[in-house]
Coordinates of C-alpha atoms in Angstrom, one line a residue:
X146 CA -33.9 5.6 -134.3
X147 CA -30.3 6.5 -134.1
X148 CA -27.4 7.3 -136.9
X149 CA -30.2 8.5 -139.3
X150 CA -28.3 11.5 -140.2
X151 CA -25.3 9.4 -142.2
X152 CA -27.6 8.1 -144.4
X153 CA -28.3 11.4 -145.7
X154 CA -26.0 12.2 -148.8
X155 CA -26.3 15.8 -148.6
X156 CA -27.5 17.4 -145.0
X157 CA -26.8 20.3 -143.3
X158 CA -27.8 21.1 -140.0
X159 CA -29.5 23.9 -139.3
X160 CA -30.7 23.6 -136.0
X161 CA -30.3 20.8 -132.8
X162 CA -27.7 18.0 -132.9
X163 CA -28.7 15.7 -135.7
X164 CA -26.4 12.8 -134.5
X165 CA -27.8 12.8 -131.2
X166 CA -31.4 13.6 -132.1
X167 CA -33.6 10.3 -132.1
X168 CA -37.1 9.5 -134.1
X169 CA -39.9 6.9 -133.9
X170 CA -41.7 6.9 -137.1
X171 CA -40.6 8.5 -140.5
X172 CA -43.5 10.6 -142.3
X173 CA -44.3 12.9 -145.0
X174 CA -47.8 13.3 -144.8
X175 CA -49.0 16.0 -142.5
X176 CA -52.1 13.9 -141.9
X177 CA -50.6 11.0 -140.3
X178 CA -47.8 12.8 -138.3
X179 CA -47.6 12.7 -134.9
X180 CA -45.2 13.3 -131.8
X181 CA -42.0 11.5 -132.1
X182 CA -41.8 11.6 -135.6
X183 CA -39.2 12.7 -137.9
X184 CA -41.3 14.8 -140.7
X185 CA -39.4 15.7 -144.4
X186 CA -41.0 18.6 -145.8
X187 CA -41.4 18.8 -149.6
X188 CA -42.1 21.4 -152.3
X189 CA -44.3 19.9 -154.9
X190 CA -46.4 20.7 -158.0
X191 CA -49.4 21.3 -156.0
X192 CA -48.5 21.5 -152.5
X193 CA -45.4 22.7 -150.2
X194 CA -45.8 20.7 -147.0
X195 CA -43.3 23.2 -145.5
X196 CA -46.4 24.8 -145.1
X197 CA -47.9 22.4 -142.3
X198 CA -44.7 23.1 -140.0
X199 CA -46.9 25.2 -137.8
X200 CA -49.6 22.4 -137.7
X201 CA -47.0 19.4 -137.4
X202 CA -45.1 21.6 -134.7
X203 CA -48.9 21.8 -132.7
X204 CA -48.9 17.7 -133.0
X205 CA -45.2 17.9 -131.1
X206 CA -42.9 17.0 -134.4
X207 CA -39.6 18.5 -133.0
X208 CA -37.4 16.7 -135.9
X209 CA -37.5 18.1 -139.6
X210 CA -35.8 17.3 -142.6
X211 CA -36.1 20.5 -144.8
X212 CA -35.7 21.8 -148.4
X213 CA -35.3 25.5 -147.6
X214 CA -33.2 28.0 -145.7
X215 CA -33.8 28.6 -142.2
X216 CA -34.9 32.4 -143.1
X217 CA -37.5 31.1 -145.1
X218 CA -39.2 28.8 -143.0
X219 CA -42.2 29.4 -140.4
X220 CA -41.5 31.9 -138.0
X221 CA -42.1 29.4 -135.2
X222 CA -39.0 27.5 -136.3
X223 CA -36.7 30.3 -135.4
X224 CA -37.7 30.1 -131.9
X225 CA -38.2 26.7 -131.2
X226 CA -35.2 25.7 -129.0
X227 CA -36.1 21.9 -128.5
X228 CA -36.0 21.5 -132.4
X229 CA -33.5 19.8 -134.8
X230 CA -34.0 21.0 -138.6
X231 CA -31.6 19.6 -141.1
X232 CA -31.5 21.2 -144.5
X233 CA -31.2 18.6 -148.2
X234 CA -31.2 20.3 -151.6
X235 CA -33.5 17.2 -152.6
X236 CA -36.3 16.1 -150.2
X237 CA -37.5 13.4 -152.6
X238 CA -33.6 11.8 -152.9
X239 CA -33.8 12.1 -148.7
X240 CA -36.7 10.2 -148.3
X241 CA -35.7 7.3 -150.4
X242 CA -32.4 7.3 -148.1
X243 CA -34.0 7.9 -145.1
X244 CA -37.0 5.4 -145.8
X245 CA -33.9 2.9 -147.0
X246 CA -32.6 3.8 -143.2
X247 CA -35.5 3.4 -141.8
X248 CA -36.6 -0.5 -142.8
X249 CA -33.2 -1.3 -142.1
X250 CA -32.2 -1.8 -146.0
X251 CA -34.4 -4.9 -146.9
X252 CA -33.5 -4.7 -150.7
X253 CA -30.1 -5.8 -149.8
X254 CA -31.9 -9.0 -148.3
X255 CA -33.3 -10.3 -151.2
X256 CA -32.5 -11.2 -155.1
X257 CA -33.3 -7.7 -156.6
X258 CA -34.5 -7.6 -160.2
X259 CA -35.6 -4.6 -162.3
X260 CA -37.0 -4.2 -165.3
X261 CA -37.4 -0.7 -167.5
X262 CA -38.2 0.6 -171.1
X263 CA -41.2 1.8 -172.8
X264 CA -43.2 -1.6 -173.6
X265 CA -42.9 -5.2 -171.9
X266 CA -42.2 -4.3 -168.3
X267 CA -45.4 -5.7 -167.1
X268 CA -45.5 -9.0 -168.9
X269 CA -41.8 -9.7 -168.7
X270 CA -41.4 -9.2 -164.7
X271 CA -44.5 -11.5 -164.7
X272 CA -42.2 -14.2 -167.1
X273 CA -39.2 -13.5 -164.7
X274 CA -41.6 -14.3 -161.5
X275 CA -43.0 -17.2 -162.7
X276 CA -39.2 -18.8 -163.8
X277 CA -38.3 -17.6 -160.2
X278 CA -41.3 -19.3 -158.4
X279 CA -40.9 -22.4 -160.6
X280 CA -37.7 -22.6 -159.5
X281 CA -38.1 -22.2 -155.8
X282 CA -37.6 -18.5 -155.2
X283 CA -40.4 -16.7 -152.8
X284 CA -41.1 -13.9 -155.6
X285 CA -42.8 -10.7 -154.8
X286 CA -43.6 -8.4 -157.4
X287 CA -44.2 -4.6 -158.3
X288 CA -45.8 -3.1 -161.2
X289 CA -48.2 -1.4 -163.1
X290 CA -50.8 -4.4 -161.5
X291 CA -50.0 -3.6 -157.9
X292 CA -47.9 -5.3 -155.5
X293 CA -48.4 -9.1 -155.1
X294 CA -46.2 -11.6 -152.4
X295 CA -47.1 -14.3 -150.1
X296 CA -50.9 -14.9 -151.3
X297 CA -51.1 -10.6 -151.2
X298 CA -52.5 -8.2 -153.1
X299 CA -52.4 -4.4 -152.8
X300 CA -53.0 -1.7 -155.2
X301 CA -50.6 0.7 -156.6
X302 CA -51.3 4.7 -157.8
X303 CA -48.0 4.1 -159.8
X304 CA -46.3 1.8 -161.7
X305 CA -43.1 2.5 -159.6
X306 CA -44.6 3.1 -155.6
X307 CA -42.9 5.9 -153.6
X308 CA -39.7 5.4 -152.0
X309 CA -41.4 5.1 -148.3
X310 CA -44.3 2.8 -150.1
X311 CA -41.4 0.7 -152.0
X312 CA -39.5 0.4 -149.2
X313 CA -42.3 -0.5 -146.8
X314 CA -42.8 -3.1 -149.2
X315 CA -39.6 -4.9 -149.1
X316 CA -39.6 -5.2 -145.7
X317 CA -43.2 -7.0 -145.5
X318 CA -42.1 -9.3 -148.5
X319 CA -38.8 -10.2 -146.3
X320 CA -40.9 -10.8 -143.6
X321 CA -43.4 -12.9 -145.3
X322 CA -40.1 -15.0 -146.9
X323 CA -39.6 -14.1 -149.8
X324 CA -36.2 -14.4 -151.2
X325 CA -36.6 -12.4 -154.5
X326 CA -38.7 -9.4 -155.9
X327 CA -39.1 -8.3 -159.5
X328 CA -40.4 -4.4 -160.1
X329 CA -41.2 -2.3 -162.9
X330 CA -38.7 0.5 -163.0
X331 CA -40.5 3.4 -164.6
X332 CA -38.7 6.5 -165.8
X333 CA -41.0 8.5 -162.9
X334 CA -39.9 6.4 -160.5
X335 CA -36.4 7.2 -161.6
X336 CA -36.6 10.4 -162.1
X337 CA -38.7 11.3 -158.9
X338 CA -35.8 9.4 -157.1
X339 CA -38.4 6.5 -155.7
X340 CA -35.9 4.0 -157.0
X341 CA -32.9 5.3 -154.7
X342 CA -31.0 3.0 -152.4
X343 CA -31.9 0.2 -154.6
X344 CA -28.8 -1.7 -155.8
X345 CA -30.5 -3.8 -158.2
X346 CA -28.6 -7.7 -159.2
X347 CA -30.2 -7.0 -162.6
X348 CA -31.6 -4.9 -164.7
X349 CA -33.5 -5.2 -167.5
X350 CA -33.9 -3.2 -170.4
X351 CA -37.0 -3.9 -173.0
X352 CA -36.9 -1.3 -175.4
X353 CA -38.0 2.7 -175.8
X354 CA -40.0 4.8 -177.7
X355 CA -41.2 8.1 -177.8
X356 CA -43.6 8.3 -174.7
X357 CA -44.3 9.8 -171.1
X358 CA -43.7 13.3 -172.4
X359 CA -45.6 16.0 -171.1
X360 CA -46.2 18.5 -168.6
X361 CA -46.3 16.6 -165.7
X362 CA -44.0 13.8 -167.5
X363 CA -40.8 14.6 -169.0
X364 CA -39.8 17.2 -171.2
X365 CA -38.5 16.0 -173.8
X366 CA -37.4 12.2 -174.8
X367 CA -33.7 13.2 -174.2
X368 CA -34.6 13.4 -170.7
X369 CA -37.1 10.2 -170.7
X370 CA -34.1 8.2 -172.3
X371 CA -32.1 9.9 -169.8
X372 CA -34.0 8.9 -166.8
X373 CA -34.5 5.1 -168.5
X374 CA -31.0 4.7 -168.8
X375 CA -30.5 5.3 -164.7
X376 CA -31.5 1.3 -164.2
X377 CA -27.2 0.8 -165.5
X378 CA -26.7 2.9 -162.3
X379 CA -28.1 0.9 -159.9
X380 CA -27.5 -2.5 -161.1
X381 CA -24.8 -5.0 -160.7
X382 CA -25.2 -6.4 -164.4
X383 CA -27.2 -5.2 -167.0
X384 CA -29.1 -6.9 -169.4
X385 CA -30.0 -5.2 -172.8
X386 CA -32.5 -5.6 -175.6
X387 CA -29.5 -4.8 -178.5
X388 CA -32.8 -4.8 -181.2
X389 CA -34.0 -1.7 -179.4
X390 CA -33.3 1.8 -180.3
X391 CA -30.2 3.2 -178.3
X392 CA -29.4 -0.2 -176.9
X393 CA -25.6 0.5 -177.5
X394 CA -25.9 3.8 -176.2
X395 CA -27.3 2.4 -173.0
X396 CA -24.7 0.0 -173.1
X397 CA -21.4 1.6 -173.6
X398 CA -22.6 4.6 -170.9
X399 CA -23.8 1.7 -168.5
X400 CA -22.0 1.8 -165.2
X401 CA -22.0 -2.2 -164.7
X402 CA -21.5 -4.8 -167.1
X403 CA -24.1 -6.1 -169.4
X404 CA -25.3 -8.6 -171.5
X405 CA -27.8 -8.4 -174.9
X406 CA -30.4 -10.5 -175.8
X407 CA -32.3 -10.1 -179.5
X408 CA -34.0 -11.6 -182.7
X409 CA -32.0 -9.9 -185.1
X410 CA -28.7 -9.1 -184.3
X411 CA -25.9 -11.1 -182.9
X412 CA -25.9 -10.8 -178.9
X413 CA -25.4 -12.7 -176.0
X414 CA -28.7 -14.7 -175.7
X415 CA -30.5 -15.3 -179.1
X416 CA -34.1 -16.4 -180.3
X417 CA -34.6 -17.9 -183.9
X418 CA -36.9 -20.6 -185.9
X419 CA -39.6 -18.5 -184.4
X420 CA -43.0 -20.1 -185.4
X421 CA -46.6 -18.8 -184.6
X422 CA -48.7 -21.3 -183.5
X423 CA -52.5 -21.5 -183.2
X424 CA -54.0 -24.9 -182.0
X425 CA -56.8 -25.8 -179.6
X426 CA -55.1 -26.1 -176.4
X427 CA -52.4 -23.8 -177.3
X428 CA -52.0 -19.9 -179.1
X429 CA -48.5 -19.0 -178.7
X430 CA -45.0 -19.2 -180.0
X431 CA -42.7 -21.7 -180.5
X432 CA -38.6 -21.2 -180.7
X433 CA -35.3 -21.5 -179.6
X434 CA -33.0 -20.2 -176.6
X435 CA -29.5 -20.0 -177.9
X436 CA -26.7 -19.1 -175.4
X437 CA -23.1 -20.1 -176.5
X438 CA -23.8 -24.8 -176.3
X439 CA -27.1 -23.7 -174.8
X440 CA -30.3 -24.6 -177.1
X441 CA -33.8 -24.8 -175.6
X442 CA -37.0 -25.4 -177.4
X443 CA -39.5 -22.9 -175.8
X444 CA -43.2 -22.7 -175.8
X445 CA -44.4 -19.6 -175.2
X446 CA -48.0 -19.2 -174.1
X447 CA -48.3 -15.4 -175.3
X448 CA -49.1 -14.7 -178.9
X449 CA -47.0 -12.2 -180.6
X450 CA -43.3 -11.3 -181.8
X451 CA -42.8 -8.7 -178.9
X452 CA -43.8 -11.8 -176.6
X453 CA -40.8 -13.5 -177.5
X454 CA -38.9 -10.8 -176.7
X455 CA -40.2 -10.5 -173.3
X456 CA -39.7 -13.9 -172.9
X457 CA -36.1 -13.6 -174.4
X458 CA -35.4 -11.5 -171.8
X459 CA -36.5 -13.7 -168.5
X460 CA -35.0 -16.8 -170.0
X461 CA -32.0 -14.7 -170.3
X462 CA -31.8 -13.7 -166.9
X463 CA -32.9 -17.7 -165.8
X464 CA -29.9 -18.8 -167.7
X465 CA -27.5 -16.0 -165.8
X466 CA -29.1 -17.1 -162.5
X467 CA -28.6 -21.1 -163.6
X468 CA -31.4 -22.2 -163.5
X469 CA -32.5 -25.1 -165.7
X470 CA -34.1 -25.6 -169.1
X471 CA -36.3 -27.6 -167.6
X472 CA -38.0 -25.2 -165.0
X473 CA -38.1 -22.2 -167.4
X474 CA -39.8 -24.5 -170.1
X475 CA -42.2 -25.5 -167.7
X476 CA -43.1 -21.8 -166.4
X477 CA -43.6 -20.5 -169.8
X478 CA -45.6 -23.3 -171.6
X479 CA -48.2 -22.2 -168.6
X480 CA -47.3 -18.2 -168.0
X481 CA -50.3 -15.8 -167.7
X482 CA -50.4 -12.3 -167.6
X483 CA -53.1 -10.4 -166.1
X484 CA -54.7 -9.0 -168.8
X485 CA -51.6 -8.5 -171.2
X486 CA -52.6 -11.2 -174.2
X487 CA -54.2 -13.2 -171.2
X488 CA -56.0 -16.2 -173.5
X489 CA -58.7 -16.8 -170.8
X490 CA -60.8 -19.8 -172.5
X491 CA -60.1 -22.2 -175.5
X492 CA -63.1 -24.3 -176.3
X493 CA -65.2 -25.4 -179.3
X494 CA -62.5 -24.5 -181.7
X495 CA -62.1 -20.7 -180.9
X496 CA -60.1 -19.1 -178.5
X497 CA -60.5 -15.6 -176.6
X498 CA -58.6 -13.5 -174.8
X499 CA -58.2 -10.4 -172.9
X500 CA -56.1 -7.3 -173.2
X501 CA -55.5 -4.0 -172.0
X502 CA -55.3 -2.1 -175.4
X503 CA -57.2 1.6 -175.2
X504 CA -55.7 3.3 -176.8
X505 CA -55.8 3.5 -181.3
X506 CA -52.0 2.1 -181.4
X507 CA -52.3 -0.6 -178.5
X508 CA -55.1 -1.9 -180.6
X509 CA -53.6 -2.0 -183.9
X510 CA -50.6 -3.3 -182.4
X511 CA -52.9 -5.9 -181.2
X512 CA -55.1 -6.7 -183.9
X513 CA -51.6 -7.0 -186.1
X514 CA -50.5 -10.0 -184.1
X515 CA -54.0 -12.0 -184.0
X516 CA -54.4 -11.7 -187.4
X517 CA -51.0 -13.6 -188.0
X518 CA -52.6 -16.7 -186.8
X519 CA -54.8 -16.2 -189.8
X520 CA -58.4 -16.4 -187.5
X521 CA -61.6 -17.5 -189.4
X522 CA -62.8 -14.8 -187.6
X523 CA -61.3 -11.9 -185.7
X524 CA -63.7 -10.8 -183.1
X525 CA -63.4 -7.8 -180.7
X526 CA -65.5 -6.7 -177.9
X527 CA -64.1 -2.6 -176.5
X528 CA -65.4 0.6 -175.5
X529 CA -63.6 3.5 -174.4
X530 CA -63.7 5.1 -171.2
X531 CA -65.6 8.3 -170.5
X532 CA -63.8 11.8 -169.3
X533 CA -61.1 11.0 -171.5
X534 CA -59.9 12.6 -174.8
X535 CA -62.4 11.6 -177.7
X536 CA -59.9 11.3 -180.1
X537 CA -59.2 7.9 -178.5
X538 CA -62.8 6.6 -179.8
X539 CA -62.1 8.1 -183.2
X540 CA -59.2 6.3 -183.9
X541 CA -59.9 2.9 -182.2
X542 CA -62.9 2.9 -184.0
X543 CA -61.3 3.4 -187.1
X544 CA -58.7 0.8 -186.2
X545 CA -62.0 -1.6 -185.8
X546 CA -63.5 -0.8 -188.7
X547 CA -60.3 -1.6 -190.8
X548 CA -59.3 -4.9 -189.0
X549 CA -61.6 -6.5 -187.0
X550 CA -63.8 -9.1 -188.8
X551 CA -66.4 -8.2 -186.4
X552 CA -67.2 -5.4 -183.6
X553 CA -68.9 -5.5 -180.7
X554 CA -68.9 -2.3 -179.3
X555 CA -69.6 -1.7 -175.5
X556 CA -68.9 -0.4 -171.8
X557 CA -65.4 0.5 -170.3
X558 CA -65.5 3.1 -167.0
X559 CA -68.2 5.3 -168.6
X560 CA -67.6 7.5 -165.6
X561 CA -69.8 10.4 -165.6
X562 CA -71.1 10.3 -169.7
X563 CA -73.7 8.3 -171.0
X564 CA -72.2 5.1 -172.1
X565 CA -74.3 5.5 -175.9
X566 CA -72.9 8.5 -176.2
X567 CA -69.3 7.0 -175.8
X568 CA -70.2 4.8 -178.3
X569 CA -72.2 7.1 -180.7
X570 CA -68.0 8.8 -181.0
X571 CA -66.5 5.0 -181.7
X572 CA -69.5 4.4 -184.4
X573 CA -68.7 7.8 -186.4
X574 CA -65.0 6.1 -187.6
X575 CA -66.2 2.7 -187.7
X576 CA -69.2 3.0 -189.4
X577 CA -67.4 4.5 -192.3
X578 CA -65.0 1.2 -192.3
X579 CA -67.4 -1.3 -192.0
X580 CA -70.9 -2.2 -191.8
X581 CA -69.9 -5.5 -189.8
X582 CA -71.0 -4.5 -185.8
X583 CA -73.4 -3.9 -183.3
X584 CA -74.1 -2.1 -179.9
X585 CA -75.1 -3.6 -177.1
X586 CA -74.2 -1.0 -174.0
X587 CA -74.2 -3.6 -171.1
X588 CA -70.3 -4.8 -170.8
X589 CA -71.7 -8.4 -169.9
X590 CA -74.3 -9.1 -172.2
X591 CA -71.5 -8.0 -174.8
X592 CA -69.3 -11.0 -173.7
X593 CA -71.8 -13.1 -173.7
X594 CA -73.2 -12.3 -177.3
X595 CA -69.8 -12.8 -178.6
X596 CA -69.5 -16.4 -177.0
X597 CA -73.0 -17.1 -178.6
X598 CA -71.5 -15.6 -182.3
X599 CA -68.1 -18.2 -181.3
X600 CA -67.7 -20.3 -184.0
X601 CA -64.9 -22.7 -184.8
X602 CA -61.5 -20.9 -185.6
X603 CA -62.1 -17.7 -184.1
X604 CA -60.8 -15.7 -182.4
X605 CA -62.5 -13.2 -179.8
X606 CA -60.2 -10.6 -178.3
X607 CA -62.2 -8.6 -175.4
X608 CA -60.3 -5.4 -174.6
X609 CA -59.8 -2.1 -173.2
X610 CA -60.1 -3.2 -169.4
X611 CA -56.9 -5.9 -169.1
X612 CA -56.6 -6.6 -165.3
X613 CA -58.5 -4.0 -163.6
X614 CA -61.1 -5.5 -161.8
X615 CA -64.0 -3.1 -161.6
X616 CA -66.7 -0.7 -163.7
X617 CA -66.8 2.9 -163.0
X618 CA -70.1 5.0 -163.6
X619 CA -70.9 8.4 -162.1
X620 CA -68.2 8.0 -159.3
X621 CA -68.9 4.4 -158.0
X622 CA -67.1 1.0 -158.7
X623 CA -68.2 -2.3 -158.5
X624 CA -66.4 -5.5 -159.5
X625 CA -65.7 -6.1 -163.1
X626 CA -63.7 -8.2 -164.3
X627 CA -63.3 -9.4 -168.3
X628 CA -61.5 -12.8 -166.9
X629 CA -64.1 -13.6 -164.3
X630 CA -66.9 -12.6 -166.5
X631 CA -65.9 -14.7 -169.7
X632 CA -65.8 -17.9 -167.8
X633 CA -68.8 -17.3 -166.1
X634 CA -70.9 -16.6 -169.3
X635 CA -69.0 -19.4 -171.0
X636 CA -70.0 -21.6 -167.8
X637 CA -74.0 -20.2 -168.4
X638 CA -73.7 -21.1 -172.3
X639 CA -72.4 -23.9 -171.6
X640 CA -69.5 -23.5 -174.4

């Protein structure tokens, strides 16, 4: 490929003729590299790839795309006469260009929507897909579930793919027809420059909350509010949750124009006569979309308050894109979200669902909501997963034990502990809430004792697991999944 080097920023050449220089393949893993390619060396946390130059330079690389000064690199690049080395102060900022370059800027093909903020990213891009779909679009999407277009699925490490990955992407969604793609936007993904060369025609902001901070996070939630706030950067029009913390910081710093959505105060799209709504076909909410003459009666098939506003916020964007009351009603009376509120089988009079809470405040957060549709019961099937911090089991055990009508505690990814023992640390909080539980350590005969316990007006939420589809113990997986497993026990019960 020729004319790489304009699409570099910031580049200076070291040595060779960069404008004249020509590449194959674009890589950044040492392992794949071959002759031909164009290799762009990194310094990371655990790893400088800078040193593999004498390795890459043994598999004929003669192009490099460098972080450091000439004097600093492998000896063998001061003598190699046949080789072009261009110095960037960032390499993670040049592969997202150069990856842009590369597949031939697909984003700018395609109706580009992304959505960021602490909460609702995952279950609002899946809203703003499904409006999309209903109304004709070709939608791929990227998230914290993987990457899904065209009847595809392929599994992500992170919520927001790297730049090569992302790009990549794109182009096989373009290529399989798609017309629109709707991504998370994580504050990683901004702040490890994955999300550069992406000139978004929204994006979305949900809402933010102390989060993500940590050694190998951010370092402080000015700097994870700092990196959220990028999406106004690289967006055309902004739309804003104005309920959220910081919304009109966001706002009056935005470099595009934006639009609000809320509950509470006045903004550009509204949602009021809000109604929860528990029935036997149906667990939900009911309200209205206001937008200036604009006033649609919306049924919601997710439970909870936070569910409108994730729903606020892809009706919002339906009504900027024009499309009609009629396809977003449609697409939301039947959404589903992998394993976010996913009600997976209303029968007999009871309902259950599945969710990805696992942590103490994802629980609470959920048992809160159920409990406003005033359950006979409220029944929950969880475990916690093993190799992780055991302060987790303590305090959703204790969440249990205060809330939860009923407990069933079980398996989730025991990995390499003994699943009894996993739940021996949930029991110590629970037991001293409640004596209303029991143990049964096989994740499937769990589900299926709580479907034999179902009695009319229940409700049974099974969490912990949400959309991943497999069980980890002692290092292997094999296919497990809390949707799948539900209907098939229901199926065997024959309720």
């Amino acid at each position: 490929m020729k004319g790489w080097l304009s699409c570099l920023s910031e580049a200076k050449v070291l040595r060779g003729d960069g404008e004249r220089e020509e590449f194959s393949s674009l890589s950044y893993d040492s392992r794949k590299a071959k002759a031909g390619d164009l290799f762009l060396c990194m310094k990371g946390s655990t790893m400088d790839s800078h040193d593999k130059i004498p390795e890459l330079l043994e598999k004929g690389v003669r192009v490099f795309v460098v972080e450091k000064n000439l004097p600093d690199l492998p000896k063998e690049m001061q003598e190699g006469e046949d080789l072009c080395i261009v110095q960037v102060e960032n390499g993670r900022k040049a592969l997202a260009e150069l990856s842009a370059f590369y597949f031939s800027y697909p984003s700018k093909e395609m109706l580009m929507i992304g959505i960021t903020g602490t909460k609702g990213k995952t279950t609002t891009a899946s809203m703003v897909r499904a409006i999309l779909t209903e109304a004709g679009y070709n939608c791929g999407l990227i998230g914290t579930t993987g990457i899904d277009y065209a009847g595809i699925h392929e599994e992500s490490r992170n919520t927001t793919p790297e730049s090569y990955t992302l790009q990549e992407t794109f182009r096989k969604m373009k290529e399989k027809g798609c017309t629109a793609v709707v991504m998370e936007a994580s504050s990683q993904g901004f702040k490890m420059h994955r999300t550069d060369g992406i000139l978004f025609d929204y994006g979305i902001f949900t809402n933010i909350e102390e989060d993500h901070i940590g050694e190998n996070e951010h370092k402080d939630f000015a700097e994870y509010k700092y990196y959220k706030s990028r999406i106004f950067t690289q967006s055309k029009t902004g739309l804003v949750n104005l309920d959220a913390d910081f919304s009109e910081e966001f706002i009056e710093n935005a470099e595009c124009p934006c639009f609000s959505f809320a509950l509470k105060k006045q903004a550009d799209f509204m949602a009021t006569e809000i109604e929860d709504l528990h029935r036997h076909d149906f667990l939900g909410c009911r309200f209205h979309f206001r937008h200036g003459e604009e006033d649609w009666e919306i049924w919601n098939h997710l439970p909870g308050r936070y569910n409108v506003y994730n729903a606020l916020a892809a009706i919002s964007l339906a009504s900027l894109l024009g499309i009609k009351k009629e396809v977003v009603q449609s697409a939301l009376r039947k959404i589903q979200v992998n394993g976010r509120m996913e009600v997976v089988l209303q029968r007999g009079g009871y309902t259950v669902l599945v969710d990805y809470a696992h942590n103490a405040m994802g629980m609470k957060n959920l048992l809160e909501t159920l409990k406003a549709y005033k359950p006979k019961r409220l029944i929950v099937v969880f475990g916690c997963g093993g190799n992780r911090a055991k302060e987790r089991r303590y305090g959703m055990g204790e969440v249990a034990g205060e809330m939860a009508d009923f407990t069933i505690l079980t398996a989730d990814n025991s990995r390499y502990e003994k699943t009894m023992d996993i739940i021996a640390d949930i029991e110590s909080t629970l037991s001293k809430k409640t004596k209303n539980y029991v143990k049964i350590e096989d994740r499937r005969e769990a589900i299926r004792y709580a479907l034999e316990q179902a009695e009319e007006g229940d409700l049974i939420a099974v969490i912990g697991k949400g959309h991943e589809e497999y069980n980890e113990v002692n290092g292997t997986f094999t296919r497990f999944v809390d949707r799948e497993v539900i209907l098939e026990e229901a199926e065997r019960e024959g309720k």
